[in-house]
Short mmCIF file of C-alpha atoms and ligand atoms in Angstrom, two decimals:
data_model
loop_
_atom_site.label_atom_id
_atom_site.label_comp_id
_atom_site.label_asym_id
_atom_site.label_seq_id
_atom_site.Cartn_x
_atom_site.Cartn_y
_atom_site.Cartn_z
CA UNK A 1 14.49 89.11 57.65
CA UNK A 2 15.52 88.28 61.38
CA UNK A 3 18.18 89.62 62.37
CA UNK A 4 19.99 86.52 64.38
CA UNK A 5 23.10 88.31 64.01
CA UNK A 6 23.78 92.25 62.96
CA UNK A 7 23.72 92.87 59.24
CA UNK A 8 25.23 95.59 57.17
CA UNK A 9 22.18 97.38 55.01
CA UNK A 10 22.18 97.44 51.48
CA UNK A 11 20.35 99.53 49.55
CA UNK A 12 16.99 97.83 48.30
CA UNK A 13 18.04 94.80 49.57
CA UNK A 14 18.09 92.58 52.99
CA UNK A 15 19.96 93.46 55.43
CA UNK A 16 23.05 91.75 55.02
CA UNK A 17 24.31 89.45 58.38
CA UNK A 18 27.82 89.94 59.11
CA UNK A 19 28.68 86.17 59.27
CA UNK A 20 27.58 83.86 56.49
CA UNK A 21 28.42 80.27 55.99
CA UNK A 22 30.69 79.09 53.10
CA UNK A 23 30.00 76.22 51.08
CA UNK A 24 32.88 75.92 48.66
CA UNK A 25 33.92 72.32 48.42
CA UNK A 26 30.97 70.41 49.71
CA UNK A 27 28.61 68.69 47.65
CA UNK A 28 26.10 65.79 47.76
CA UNK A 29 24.34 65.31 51.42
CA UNK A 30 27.52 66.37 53.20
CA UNK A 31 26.40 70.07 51.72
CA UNK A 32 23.28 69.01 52.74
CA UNK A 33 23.72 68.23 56.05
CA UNK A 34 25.93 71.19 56.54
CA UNK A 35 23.83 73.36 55.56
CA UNK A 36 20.56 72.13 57.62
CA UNK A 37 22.87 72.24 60.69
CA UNK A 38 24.14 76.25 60.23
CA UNK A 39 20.87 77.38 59.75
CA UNK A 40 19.72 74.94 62.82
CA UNK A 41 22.40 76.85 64.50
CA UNK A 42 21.42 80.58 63.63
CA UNK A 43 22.88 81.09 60.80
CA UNK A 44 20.71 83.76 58.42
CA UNK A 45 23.24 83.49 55.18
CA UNK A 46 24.49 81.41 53.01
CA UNK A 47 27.39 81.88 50.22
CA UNK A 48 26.94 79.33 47.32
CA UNK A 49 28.46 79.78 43.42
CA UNK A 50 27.21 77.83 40.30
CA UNK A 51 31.17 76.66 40.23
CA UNK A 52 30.93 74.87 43.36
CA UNK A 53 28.35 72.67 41.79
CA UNK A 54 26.39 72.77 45.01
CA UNK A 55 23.28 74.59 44.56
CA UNK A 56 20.66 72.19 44.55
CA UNK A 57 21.67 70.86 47.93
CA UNK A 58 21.77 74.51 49.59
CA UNK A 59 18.48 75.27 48.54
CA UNK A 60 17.03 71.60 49.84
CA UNK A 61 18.49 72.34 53.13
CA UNK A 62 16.94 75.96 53.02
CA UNK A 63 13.97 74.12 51.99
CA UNK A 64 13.83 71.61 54.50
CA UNK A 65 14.67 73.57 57.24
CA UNK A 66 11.81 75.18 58.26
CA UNK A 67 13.44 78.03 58.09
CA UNK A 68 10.83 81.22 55.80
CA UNK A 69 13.22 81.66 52.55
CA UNK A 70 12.68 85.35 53.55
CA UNK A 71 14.97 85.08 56.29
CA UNK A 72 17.72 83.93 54.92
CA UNK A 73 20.57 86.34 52.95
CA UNK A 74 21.33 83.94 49.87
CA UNK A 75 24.38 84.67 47.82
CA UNK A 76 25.37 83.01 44.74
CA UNK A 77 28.43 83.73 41.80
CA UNK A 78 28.62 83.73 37.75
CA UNK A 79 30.83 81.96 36.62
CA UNK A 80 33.16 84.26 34.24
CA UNK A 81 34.20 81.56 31.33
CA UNK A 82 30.29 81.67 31.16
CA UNK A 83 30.00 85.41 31.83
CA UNK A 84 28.80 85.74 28.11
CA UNK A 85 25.18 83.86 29.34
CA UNK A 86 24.86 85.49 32.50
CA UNK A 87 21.52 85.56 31.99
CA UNK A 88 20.92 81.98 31.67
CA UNK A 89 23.29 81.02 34.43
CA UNK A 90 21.40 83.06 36.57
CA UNK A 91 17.90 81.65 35.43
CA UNK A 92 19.99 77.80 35.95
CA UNK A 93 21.26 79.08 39.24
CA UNK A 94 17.74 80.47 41.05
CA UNK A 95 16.13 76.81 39.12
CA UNK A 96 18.82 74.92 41.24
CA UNK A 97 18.12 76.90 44.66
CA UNK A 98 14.41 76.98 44.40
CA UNK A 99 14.44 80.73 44.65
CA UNK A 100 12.52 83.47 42.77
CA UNK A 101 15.69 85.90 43.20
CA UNK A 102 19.14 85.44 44.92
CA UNK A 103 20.02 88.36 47.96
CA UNK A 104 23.06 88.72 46.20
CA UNK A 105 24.58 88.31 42.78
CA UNK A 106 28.08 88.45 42.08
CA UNK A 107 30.30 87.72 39.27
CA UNK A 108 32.48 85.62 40.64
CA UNK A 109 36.36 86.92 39.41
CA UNK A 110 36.87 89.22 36.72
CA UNK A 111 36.55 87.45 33.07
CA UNK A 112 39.81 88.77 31.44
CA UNK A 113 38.97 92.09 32.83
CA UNK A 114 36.24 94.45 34.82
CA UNK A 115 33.58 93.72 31.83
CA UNK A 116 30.92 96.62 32.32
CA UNK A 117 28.93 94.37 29.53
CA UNK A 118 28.80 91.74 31.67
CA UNK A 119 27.94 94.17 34.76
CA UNK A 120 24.75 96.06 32.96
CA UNK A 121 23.59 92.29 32.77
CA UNK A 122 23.89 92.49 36.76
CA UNK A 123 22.18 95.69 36.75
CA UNK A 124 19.58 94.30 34.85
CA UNK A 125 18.94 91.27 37.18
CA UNK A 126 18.26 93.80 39.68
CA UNK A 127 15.90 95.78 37.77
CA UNK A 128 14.19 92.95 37.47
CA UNK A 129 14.28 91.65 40.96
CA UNK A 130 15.58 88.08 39.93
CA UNK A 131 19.37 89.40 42.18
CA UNK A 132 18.14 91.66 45.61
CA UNK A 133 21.66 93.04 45.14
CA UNK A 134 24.44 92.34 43.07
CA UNK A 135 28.39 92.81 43.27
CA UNK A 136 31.60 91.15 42.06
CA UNK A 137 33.83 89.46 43.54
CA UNK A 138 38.21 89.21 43.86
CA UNK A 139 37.84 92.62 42.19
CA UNK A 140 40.45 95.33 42.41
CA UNK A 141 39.23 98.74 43.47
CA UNK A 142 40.30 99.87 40.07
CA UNK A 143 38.26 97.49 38.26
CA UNK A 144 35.37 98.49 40.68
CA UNK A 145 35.88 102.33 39.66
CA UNK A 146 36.22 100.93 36.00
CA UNK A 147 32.44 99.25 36.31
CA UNK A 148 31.32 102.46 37.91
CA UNK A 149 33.05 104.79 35.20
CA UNK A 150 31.52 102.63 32.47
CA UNK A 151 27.83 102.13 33.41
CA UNK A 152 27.30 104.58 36.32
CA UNK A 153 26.61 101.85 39.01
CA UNK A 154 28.70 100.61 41.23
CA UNK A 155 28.76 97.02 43.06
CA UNK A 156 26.99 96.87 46.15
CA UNK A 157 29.78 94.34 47.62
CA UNK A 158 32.87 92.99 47.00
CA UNK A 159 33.88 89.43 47.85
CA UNK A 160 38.09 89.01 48.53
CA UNK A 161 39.95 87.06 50.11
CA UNK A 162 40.90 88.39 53.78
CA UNK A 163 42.08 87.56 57.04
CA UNK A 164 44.59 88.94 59.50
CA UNK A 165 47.54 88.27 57.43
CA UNK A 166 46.13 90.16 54.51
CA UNK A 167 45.05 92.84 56.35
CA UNK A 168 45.49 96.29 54.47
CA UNK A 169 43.85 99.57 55.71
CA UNK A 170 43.65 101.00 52.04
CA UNK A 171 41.62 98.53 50.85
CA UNK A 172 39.36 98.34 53.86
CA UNK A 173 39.33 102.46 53.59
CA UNK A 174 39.12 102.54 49.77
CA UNK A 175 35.51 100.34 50.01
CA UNK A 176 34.58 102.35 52.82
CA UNK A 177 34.63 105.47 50.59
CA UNK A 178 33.16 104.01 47.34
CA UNK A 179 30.02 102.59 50.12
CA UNK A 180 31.09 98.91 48.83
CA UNK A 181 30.57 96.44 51.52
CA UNK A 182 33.65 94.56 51.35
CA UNK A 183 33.12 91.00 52.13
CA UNK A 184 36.35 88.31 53.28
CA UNK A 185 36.35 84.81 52.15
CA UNK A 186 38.78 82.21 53.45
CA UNK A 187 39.29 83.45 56.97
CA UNK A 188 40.72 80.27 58.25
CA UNK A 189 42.87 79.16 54.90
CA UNK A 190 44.77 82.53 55.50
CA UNK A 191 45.53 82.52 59.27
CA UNK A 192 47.94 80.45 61.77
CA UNK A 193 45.62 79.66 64.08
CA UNK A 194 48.60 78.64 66.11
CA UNK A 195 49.69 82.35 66.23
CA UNK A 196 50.63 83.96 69.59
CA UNK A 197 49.14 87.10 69.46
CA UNK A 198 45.21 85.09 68.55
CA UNK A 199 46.21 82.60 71.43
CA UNK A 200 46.46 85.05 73.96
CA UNK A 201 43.65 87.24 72.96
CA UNK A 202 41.95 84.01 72.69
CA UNK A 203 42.95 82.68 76.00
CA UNK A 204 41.61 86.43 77.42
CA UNK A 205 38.42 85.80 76.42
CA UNK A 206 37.97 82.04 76.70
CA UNK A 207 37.29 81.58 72.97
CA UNK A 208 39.56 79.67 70.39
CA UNK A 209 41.82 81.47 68.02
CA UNK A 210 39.30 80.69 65.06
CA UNK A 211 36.26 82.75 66.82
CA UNK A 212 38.54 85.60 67.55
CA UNK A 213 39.60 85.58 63.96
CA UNK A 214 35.75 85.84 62.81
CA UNK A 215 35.38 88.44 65.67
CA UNK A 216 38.05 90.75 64.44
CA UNK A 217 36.05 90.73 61.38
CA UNK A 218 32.95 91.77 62.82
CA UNK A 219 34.52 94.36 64.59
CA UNK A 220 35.99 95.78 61.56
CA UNK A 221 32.53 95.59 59.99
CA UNK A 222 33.74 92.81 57.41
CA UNK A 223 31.52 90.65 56.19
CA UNK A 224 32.66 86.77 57.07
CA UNK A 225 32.09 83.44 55.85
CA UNK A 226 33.90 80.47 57.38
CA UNK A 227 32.91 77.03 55.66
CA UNK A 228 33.05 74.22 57.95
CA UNK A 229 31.58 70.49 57.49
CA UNK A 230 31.80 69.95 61.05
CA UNK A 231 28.78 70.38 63.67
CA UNK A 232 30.77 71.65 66.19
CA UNK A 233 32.80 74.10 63.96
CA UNK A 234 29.56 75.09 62.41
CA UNK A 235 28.37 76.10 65.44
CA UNK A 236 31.21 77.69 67.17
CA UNK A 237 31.97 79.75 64.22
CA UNK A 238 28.54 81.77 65.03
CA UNK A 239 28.90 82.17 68.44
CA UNK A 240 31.15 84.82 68.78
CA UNK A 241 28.40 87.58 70.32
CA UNK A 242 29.44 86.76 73.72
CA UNK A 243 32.73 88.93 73.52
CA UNK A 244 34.26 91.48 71.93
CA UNK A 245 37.83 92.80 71.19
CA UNK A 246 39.01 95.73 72.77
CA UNK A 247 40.82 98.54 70.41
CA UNK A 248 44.30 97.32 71.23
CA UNK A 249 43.38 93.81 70.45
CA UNK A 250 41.77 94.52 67.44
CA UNK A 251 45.11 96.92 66.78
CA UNK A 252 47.64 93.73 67.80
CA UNK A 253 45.51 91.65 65.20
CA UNK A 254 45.79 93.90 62.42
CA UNK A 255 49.49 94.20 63.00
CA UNK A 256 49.88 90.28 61.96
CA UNK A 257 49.41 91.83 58.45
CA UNK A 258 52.63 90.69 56.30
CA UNK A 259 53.77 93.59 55.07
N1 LIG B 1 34.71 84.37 45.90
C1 LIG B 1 35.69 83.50 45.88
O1 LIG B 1 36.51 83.45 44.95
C2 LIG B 1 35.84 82.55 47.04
C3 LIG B 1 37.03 81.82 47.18
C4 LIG B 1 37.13 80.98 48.29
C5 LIG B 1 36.09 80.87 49.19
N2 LIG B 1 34.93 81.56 49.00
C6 LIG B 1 33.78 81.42 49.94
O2 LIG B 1 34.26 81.62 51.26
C7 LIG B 1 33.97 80.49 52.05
C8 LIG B 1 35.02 80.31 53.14
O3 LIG B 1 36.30 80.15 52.59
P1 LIG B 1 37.02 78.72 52.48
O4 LIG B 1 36.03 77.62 52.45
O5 LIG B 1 37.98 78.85 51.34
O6 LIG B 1 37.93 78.64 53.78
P2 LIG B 1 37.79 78.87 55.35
O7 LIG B 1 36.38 79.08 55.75
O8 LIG B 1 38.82 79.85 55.70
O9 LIG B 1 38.33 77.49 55.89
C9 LIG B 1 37.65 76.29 55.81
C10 LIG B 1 38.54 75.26 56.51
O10 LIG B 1 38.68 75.62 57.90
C11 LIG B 1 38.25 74.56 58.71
N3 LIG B 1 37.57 75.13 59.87
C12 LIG B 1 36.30 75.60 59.94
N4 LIG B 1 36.01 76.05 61.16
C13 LIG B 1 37.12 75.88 61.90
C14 LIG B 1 37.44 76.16 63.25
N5 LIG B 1 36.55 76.72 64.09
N6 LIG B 1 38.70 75.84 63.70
C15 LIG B 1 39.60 75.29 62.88
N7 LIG B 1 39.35 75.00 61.56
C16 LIG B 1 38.12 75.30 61.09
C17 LIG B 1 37.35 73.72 57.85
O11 LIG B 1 37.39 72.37 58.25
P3 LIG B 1 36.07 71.43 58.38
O12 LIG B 1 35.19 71.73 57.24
O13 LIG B 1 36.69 70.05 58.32
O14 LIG B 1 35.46 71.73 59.72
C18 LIG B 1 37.97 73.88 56.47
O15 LIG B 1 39.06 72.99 56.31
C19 LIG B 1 33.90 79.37 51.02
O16 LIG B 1 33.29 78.21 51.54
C20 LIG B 1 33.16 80.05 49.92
O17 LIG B 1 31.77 80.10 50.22
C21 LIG B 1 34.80 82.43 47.96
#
């Protein structure tokens, strides 16, 4: 895979790239169109789910793009009222992308619970190389230690909802020590980009509030994936190599954490 932007490693897997592009809520060509313009721009990783119904258009663009499937980290999610066919929603969702296996699988919110039944289905996905990795997703760490506890593997990743508001050191900390890569969705939905403290640190650097968000995730080694629909957005959203934030920055941006 080439690296466009750094990844975090994952064991048997692709390196993951520390920015990915969202794709919840567009379908039909203006998925499409997204899509072949993030991975015009760079972008190495995409973040699809057989909810949002958008599948067939990511792996089109992926197609079309000229882009070697090889190089690009995909993610899809099982959808938990069908988490008792996770096989054939996985066989449905790799049909839909044109893929022989996903990067990463991962059940998409917990289906009335952690569900190690549903997890050894995961594991088994791996085994067979149809998922690269697999994972869950808006999972507490105690459902993550519950998965682990029950079937001796534990998710490579897990996918919640973060930005600087919801910033909590435990969490970050208690994936750190378990060696799950914890991965934020919703960066933007969660944030004032009208805040002070992003504006100046923003102004310091000559970048927009929204690419110091996404910065302050790479710096805290957080996977990100902002979804945009706009070229310019798309864009901008990945070009955030051309700075970095300093400790205290990093320390004011945490402290916007509502406590
Ligand atoms: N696992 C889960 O349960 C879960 C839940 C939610 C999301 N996700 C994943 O995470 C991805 C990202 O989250 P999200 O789509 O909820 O929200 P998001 O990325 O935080 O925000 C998307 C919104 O921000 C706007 N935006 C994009 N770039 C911007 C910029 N540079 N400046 C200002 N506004 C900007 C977009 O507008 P335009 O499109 O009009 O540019 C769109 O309205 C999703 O697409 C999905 O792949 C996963």
């Amino acid at each position: 895979m080439t690296e466009s932007f750094p990844t975090v490693p994952l064991d048997g897997a692709p390196g993951m790239p520390l920015i990915g592009f969202g794709t919840w809520l567009m379908s039909g060509s203006e998925c499409y169109e997204a899509v072949r313009t993030a991975l015009d721009a760079g972008y190495r990783h995409l973040d699809t789910a057989a909810i949002y119904r958008n599948e067939p258009e990511v792996g089109r663009a992926l197609r079309d793009s000229g882009v070697d499937r090889d190089e690009v980290f995909v993610t899809t999610k099982l959808p938990p009222p069908r988490a008792d066919q996770a096989d054939q929603v996985l066989a449905g969702s790799l049909d839909a992308l044109g893929v022989d296996a996903v990067d990463l699988w991962l059940v998409h919110w917990p289906p009335g619970g952690a569900r190690p039944d549903v997890w050894e289905r995961f594991v088994a996905a791996r085994e067979a190389g149809r998922a690269r990795a697999i994972g869950v997703s808006n999972y507490s760490l105690e459902q993550v230690d519950e998965l682990t506890g029950a079937t001796g593997v534990t998710p490579q990743v897990n996918q919640v909802s973060w930005a600087p508001p919801l910033y909590d050191p435990a969490v970050e900390a208690g994936h750190r020590d378990r060696g799950v890569v914890l991965e934020g969705y919703s960066p933007f939905k969660n944030t004032d980009l009208g805040d002070p403290v992003l504006r100046e640190v923003a102004d310091a650097h000559g970048v927009t509030p929204a690419q110091v968000v996404l910065r302050w995730h790479v710096e805290h080694g957080v996977v990100v994936i902002p979804k945009s629909a706009t070229p310019e957005r798309i864009r901008a959203n990945l070009a955030i190599d051309g700075f970095s934030l300093s400790d205290d920055e990093v320390a004011r941006i945490d402290g916007l954490a509502e406590v």
